[in-house]
Coordinates of N, CA and C and ligand atoms in Angstrom, one line a residue:
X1 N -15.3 -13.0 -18.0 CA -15.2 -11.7 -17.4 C -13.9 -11.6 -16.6
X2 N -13.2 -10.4 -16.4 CA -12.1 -10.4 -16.1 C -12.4 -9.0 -14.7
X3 N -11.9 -9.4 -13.7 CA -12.5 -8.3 -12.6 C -11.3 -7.9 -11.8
X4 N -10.7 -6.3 -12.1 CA -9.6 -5.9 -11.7 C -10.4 -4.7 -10.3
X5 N -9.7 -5.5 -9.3 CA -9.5 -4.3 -8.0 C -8.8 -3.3 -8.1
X6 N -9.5 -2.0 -7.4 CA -8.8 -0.8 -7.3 C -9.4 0.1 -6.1
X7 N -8.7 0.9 -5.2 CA -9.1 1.8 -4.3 C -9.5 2.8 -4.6
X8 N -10.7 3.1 -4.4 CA -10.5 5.1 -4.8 C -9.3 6.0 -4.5
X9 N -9.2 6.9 -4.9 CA -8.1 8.0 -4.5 C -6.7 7.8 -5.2
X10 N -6.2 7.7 -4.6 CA -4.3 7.8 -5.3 C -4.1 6.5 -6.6
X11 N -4.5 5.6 -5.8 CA -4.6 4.3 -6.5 C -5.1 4.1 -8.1
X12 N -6.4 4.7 -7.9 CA -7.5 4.7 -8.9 C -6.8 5.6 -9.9
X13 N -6.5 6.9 -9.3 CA -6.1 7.9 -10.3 C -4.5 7.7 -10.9
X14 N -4.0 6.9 -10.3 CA -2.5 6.6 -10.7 C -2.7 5.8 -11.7
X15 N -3.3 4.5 -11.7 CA -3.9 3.7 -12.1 C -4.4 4.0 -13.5
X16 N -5.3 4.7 -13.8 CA -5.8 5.5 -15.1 C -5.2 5.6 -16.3
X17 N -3.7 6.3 -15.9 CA -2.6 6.8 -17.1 C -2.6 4.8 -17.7
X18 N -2.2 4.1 -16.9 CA -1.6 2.7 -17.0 C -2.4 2.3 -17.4
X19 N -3.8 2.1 -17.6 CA -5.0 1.5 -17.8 C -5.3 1.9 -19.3
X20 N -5.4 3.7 -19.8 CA -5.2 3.5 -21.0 C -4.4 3.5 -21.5
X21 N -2.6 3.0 -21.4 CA -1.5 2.8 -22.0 C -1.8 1.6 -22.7
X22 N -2.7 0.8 -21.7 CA -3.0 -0.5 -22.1 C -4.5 -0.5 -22.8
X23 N -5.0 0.3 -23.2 CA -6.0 0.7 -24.4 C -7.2 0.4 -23.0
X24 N -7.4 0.6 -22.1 CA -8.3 0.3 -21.2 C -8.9 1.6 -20.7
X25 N -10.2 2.4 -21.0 CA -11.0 3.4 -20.5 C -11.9 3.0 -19.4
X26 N -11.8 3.3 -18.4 CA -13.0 3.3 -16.9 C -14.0 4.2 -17.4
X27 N -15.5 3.7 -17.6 CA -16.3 4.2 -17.9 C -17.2 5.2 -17.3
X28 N -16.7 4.8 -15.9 CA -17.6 6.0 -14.7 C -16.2 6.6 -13.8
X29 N -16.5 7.6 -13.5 CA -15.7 8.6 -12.2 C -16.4 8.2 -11.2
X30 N -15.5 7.8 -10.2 CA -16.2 7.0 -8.5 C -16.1 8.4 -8.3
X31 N -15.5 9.1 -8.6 CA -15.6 11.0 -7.7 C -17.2 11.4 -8.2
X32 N -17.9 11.0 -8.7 CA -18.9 11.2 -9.1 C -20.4 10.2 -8.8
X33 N -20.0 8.7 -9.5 CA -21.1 7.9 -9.0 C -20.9 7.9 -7.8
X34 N -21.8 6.4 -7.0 CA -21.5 5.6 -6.2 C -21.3 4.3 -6.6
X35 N -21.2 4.0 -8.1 CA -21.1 2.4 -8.2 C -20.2 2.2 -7.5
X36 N -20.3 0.7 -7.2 CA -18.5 0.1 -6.6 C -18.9 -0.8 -7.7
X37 N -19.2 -1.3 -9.0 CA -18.2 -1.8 -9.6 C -18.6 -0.7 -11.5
X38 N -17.2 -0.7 -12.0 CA -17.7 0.1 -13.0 C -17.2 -0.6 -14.5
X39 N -17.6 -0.4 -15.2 CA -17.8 -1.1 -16.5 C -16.1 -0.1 -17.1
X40 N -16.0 -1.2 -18.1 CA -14.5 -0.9 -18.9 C -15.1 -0.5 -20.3
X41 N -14.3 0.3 -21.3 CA -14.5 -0.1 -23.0 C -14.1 -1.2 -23.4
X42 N -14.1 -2.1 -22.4 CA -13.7 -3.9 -23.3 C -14.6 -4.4 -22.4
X43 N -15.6 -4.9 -22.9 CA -16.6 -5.9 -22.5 C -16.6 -7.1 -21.5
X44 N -15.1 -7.2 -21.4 CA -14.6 -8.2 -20.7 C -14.1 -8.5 -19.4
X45 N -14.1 -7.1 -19.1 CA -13.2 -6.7 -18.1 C -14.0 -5.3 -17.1
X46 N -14.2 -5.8 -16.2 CA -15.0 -4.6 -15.1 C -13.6 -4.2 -14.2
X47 N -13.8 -3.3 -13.7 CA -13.5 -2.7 -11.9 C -14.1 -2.8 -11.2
X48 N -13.5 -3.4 -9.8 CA -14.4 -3.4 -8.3 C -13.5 -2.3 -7.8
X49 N -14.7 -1.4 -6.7 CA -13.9 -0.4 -6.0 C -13.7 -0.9 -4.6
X50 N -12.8 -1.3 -4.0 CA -12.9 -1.8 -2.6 C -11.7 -0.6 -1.7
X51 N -11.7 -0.9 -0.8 CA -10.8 -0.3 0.3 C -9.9 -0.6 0.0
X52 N -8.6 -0.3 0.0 CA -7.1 -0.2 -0.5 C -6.3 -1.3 0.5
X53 N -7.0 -1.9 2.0 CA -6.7 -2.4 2.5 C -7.3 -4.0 2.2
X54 N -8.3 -3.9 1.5 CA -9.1 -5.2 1.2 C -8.9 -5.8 0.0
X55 N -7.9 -4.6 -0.7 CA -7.7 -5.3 -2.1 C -6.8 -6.8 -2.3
X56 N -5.9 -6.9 -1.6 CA -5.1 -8.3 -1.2 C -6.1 -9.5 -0.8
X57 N -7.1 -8.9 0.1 CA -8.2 -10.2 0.1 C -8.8 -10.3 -0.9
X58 N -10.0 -9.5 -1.6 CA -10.3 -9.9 -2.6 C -9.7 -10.5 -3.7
X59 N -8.5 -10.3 -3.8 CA -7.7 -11.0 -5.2 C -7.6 -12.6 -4.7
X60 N -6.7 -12.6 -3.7 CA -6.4 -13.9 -2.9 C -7.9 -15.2 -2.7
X61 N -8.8 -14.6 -2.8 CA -10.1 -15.3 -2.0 C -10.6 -15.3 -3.7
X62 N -10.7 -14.1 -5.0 CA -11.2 -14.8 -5.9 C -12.4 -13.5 -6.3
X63 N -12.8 -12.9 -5.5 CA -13.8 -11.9 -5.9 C -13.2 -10.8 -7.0
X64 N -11.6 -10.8 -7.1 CA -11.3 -10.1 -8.3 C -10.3 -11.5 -8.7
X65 N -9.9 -11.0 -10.4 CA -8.7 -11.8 -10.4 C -7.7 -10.8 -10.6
X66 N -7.3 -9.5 -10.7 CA -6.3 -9.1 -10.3 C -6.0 -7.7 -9.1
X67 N -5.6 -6.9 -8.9 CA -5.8 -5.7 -8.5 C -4.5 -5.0 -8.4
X68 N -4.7 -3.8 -8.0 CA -3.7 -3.4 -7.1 C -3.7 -2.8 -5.9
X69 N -2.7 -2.9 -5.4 CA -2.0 -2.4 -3.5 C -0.9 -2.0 -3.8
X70 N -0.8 -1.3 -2.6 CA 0.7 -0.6 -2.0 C 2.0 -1.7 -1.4
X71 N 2.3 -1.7 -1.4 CA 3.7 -2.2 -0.7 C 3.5 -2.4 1.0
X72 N 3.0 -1.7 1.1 CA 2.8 -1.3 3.0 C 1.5 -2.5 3.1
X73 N 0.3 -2.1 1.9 CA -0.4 -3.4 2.4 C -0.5 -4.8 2.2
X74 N 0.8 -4.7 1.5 CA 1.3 -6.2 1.2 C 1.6 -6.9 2.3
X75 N 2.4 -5.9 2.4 CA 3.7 -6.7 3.8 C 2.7 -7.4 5.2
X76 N 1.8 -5.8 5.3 CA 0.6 -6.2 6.3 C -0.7 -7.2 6.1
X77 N -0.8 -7.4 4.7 CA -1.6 -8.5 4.8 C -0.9 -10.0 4.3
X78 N 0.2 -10.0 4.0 CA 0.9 -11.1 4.2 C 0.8 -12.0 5.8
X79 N 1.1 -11.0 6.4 CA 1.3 -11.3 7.9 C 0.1 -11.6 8.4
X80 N -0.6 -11.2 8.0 CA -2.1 -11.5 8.8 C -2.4 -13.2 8.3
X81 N -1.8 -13.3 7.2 CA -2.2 -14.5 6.7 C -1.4 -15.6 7.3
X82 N -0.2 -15.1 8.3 CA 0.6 -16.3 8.9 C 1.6 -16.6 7.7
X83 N 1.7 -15.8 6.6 CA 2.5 -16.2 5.7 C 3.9 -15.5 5.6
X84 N 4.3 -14.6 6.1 CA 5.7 -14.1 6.8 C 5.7 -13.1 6.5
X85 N 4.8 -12.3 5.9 CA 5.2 -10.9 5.0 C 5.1 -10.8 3.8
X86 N 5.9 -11.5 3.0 CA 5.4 -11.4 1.6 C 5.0 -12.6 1.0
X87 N 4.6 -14.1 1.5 CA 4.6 -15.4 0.6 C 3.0 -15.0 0.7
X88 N 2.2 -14.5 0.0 CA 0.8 -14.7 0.2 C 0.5 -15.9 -0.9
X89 N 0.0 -17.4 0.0 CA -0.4 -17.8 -0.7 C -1.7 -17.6 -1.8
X90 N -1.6 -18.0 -2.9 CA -2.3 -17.9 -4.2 C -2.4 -16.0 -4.2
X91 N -1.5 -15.7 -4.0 CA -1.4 -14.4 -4.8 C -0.3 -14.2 -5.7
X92 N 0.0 -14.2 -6.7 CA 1.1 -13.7 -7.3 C 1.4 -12.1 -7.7
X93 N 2.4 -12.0 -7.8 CA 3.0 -10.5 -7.6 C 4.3 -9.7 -8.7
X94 N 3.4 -10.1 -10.0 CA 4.4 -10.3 -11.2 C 4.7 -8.7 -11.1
X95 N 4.4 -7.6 -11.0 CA 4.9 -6.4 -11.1 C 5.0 -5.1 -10.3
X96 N 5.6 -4.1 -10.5 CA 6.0 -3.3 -9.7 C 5.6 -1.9 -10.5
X97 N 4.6 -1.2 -10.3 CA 3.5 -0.5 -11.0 C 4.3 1.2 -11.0
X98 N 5.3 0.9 -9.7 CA 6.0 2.4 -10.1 C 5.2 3.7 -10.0
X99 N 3.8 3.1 -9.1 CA 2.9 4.3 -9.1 C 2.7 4.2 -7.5
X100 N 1.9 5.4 -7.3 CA 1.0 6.0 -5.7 C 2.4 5.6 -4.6
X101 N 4.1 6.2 -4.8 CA 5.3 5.9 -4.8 C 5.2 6.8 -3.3
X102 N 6.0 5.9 -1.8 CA 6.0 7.0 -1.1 C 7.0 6.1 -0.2
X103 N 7.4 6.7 1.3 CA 8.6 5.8 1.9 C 7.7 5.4 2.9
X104 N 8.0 4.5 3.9 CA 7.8 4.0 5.2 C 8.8 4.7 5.6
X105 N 9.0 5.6 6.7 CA 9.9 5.8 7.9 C 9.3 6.4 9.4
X106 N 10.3 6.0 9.8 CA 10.1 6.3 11.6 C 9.8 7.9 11.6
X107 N 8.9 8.8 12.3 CA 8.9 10.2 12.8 C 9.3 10.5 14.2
X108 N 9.2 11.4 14.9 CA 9.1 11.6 16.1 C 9.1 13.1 15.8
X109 N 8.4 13.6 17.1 CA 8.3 15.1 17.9 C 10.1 16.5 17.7
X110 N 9.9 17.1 17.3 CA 11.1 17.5 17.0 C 12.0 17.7 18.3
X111 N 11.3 17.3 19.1 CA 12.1 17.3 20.5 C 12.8 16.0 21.3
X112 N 11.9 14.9 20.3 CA 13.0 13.5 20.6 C 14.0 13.3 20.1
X113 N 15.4 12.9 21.3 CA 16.3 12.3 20.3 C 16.4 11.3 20.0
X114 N 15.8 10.9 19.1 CA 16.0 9.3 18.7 C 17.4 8.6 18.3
X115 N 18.0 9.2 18.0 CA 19.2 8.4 17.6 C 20.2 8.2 19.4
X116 N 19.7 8.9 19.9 CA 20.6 9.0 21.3 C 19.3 7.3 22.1
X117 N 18.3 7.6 21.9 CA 17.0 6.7 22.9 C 17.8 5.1 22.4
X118 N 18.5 5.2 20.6 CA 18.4 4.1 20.2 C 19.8 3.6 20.7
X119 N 20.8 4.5 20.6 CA 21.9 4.3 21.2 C 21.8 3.8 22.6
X120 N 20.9 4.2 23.6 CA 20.9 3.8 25.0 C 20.1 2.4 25.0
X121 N 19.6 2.0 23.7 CA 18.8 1.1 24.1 C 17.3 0.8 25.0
X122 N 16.8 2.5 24.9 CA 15.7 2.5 26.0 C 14.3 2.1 24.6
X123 N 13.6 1.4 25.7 CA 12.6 1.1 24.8 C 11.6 2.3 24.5
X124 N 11.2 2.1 23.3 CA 10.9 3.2 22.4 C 9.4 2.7 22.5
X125 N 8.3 3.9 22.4 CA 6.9 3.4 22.2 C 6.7 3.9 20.6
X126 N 6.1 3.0 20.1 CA 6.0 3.6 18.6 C 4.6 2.9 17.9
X127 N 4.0 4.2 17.4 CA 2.4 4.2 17.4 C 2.4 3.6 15.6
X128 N 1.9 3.2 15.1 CA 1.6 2.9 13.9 C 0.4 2.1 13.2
X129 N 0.0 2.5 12.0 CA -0.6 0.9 11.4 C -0.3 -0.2 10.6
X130 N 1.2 0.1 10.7 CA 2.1 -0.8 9.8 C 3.1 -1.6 10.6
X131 N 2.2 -2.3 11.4 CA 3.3 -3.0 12.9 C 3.8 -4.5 12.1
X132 N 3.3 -5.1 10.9 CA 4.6 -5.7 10.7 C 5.3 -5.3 10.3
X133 N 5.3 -4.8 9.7 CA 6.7 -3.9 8.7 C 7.4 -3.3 10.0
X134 N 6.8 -2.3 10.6 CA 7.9 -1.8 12.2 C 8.5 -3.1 12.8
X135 N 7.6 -4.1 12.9 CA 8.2 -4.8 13.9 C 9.8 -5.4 13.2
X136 N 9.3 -6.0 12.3 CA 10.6 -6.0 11.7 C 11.9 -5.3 11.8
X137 N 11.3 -4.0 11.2 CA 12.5 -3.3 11.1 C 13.0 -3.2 12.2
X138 N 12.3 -2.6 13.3 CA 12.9 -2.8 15.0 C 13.8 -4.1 15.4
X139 N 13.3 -5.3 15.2 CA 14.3 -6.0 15.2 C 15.3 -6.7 14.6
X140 N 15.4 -6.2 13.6 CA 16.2 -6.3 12.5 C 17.7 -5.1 12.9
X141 N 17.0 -4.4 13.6 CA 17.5 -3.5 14.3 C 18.4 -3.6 15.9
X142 N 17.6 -4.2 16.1 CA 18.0 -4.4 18.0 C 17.3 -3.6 18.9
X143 N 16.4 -2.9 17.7 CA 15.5 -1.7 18.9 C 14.5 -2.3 19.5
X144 N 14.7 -2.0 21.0 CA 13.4 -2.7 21.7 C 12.2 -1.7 21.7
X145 N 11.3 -2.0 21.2 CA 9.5 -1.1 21.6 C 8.8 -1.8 21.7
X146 N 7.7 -0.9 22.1 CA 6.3 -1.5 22.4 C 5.5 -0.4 21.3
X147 N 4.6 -1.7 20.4 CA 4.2 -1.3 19.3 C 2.2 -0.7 19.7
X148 N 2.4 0.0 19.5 CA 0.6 0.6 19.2 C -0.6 0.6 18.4
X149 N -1.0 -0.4 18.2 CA -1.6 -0.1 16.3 C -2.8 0.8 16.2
X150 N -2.7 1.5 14.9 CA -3.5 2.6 15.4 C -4.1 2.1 13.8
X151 N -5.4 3.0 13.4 CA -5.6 2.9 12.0 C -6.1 4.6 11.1
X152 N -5.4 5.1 12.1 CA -5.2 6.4 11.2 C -5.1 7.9 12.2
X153 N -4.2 9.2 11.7 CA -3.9 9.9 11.9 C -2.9 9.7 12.8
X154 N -1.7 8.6 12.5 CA -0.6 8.5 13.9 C 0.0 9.9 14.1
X155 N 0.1 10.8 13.3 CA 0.9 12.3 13.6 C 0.6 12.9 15.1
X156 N -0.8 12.1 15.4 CA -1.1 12.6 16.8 C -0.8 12.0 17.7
X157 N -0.2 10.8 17.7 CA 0.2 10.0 18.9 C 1.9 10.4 19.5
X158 N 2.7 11.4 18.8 CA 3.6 11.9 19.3 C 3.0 13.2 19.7
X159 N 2.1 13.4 19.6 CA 1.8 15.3 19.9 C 1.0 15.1 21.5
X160 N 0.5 13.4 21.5 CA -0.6 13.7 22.4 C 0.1 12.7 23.8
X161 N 1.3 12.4 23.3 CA 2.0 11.3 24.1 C 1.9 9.9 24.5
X162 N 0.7 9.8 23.6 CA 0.2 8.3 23.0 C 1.8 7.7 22.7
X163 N 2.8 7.6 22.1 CA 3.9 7.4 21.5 C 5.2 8.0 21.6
X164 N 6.3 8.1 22.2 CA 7.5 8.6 21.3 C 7.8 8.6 19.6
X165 N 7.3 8.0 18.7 CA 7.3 8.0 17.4 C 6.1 7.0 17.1
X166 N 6.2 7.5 15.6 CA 5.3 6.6 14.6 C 6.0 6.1 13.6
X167 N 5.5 5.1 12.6 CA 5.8 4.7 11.4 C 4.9 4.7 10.8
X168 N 5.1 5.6 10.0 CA 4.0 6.3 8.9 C 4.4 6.1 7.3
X169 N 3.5 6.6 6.5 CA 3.9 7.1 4.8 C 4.5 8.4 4.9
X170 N 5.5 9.0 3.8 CA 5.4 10.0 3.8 C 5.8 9.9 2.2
X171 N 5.1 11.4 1.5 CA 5.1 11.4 0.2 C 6.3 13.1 0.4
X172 N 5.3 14.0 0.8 CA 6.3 15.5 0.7 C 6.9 15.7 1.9
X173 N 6.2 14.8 3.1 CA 6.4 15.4 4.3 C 5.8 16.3 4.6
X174 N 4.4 17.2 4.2 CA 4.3 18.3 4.7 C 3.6 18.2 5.6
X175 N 3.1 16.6 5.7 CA 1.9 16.3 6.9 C 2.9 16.4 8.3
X176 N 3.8 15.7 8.1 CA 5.0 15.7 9.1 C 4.8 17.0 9.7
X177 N 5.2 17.8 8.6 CA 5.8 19.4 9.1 C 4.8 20.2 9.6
X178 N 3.7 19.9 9.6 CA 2.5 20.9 10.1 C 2.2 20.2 11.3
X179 N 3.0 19.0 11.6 CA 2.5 18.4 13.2 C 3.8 18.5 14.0
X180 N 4.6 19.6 13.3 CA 6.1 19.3 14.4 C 6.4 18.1 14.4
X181 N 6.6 17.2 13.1 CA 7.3 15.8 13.8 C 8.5 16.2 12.1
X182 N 9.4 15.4 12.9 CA 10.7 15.1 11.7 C 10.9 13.7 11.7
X183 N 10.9 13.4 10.7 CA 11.2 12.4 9.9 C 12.9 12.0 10.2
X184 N 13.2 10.7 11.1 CA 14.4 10.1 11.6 C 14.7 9.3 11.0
X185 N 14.5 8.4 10.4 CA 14.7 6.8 9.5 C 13.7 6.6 8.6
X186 N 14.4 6.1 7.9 CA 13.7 5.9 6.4 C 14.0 4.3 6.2
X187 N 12.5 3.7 6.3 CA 12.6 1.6 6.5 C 12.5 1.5 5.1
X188 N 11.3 2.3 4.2 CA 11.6 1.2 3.0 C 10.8 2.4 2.1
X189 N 11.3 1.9 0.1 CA 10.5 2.9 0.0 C 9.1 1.7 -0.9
X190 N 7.9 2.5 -0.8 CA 6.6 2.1 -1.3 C 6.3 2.1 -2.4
X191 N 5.7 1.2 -3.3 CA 4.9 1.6 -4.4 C 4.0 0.5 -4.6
X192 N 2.4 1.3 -5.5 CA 1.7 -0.1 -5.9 C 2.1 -1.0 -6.8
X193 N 1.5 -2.2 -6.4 CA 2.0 -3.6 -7.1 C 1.1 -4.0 -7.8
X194 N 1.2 -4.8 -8.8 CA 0.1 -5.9 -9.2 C 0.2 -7.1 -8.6
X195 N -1.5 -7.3 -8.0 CA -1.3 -9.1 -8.1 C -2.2 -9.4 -8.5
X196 N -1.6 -10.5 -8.7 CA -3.1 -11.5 -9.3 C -3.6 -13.2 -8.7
X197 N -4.9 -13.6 -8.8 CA -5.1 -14.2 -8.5 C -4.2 -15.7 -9.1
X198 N -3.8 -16.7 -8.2 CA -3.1 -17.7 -8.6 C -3.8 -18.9 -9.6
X199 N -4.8 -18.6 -9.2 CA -5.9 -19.8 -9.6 C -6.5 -19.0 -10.9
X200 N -6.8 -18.0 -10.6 CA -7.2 -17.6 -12.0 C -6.2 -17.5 -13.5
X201 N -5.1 -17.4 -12.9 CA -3.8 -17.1 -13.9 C -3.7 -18.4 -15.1
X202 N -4.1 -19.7 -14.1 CA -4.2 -20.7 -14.6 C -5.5 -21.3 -15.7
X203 N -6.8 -20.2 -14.7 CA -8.1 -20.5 -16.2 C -8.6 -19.8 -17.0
X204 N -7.9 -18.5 -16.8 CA -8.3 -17.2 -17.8 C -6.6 -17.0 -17.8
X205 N -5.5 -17.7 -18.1 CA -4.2 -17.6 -18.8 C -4.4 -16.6 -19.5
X206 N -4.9 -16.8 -20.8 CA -4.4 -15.9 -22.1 C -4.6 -14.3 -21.7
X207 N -6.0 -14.4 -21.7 CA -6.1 -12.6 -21.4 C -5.6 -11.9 -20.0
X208 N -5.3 -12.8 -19.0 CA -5.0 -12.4 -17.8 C -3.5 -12.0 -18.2
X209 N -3.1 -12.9 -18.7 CA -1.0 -12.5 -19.4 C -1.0 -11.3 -20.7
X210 N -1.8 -11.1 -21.0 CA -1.9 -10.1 -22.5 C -2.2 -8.5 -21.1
X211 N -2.9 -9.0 -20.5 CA -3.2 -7.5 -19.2 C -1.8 -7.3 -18.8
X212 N -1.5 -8.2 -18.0 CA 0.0 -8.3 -17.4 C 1.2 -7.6 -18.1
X213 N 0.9 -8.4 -19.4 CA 2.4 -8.0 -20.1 C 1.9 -6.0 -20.5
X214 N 0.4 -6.2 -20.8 CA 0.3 -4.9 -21.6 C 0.8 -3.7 -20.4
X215 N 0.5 -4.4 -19.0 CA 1.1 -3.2 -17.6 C 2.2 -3.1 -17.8
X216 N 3.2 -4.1 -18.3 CA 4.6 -4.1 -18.3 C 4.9 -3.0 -19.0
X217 N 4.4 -3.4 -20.3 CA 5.0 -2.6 -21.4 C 4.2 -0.9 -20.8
X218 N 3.2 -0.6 -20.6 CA 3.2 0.8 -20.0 C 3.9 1.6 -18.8
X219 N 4.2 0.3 -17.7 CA 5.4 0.7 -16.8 C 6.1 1.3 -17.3
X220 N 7.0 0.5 -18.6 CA 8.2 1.0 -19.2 C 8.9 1.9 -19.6
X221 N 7.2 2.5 -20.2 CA 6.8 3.8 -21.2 C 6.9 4.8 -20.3
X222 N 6.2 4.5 -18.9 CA 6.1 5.8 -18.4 C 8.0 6.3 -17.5
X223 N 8.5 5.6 -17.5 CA 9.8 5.2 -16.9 C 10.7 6.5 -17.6
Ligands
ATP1 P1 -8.2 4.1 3.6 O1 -8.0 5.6 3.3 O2 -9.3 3.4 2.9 O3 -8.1 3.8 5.1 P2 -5.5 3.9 2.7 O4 -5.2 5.1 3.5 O5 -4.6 2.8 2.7 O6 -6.9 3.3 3.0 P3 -5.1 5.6 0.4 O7 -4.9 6.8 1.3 O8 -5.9 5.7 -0.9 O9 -5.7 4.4 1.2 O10 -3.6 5.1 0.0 C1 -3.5 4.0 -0.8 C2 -2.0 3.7 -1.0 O11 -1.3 4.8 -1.6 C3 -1.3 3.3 0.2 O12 -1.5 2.0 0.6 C4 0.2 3.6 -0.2 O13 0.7 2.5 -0.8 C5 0.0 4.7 -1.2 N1 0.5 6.0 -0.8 C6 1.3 6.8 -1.5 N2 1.6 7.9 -0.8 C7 0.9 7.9 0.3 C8 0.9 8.8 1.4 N3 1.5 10.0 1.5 N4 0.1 8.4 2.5 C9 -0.6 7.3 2.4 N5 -0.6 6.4 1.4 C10 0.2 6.7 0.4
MG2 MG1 -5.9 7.2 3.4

């Protein structure tokens, strides 16, 4: 049996088109059941539905052998693991899925000047849930802050003065725009990845690399 992770929401549904490229139907709508795990048209092969944030552990520890994540929760669960960002041990990271596509950048209040705060060198408070990735960038940078970790709705930590800025996702921006914040720096851009388990790659080889390559070849397609 072959056990691929996936998040509900953007993930799942991006996920879908790629899934039957590669002749693979999900048998239940999670917008519908409650299973968390759902049967495939190949016998061989289930979905687990986990948190979009958990999907890096489950792969890594074994409870799937492959899944997907974003870019953003790569970087952050690399780091949690003491492994720098991106070496997660026994995860490998053969592909770049070109889906649930969005950027990492700095916001602030349309009344900060950030590019003047950075120029002065004044230390910046910046609210986010993506503090490795900020931290980096900030000093990669030379910007001094003091980081806040929050785990959701940072749009409000510049409105409520929780923060001078955040580092957030943005896809249209419009979340931005409806909270008065503009978008100042753009750190990186995002997309889901595949990984797969290390150890598994090695005892289920054959069909785990026929999945792999079959993602490839529908990346391609959809390109
Ligand atoms: P949860 O909602 O369970 O706390 P999450 O917010 O990380 O977790 P989703 O909102 O489903 O889960 O996002 C999953 C992934 O989709 C993100 O990790 C990111 O890579 C990608 N993504 C693409 N566009 C956006 C966006 N505008 N906002 C947030 N995530 C986005
Ligand atoms: Mg979310």
């Amino acid at each position: 049996m072959i056990t691929l992770a996936l998040s509900k929401g953007r993930i799942f549904d991006d996920s879908l088109p790629l899934l039957a490229a590669a002749g693979i139907d999900v048998l239940d709508d999670p917008e519908k059941s409650r299973k968390l795990i759902l049967a495939t048209n190949r016998p061989d092969l289930r979905v687990v539905l986990v948190r979009a944030s958990d999907v890096p552990t489950y792969v890594q520890h074994g409870g799937a052998d492959l899944g997907v994540a974003g870019l953003d929760v790569l970087l952050e669960h690399g780091a949690e693991d003491g492994a720098g960002g991106t070496g997660n041990t026994g995860l490998y990271r053969p592909l770049d899925l070109c889906i649930a596509r969005c950027r990492m950048s700095v916001a602030t209040r349309e009344d900060f000047d950030y590019a003047s705060a950075v120029r002065q060198g004044s230390r910046i408070r910046v609210a986010t849930k993506y503090t490795q990735a900020a931290r980096q960038h900030f000093a990669a940078k030379g910007v001094h802050v003091d980081l806040i970790k929050l785990y959701g709705s940072m749009e409000l930590a510049p409105l409520t003065g929780l923060a001078d800025a955040i580092v957030d996702l943005v896809s249209t921006g419009s979340t931005l725009k409806a909270n008065r914040l503009v978008e100042v720096e753009r750190i990186m851009d995002i997309s889901a990845r595949l990984v797969v388990n290390a150890a598994a790659l090695k005892i289920k080889r054959e069909p785990l690399r026929a999945l792999i390559d079959a993602f490839e070849q529908a990346v391609g397609a959809q390109r």
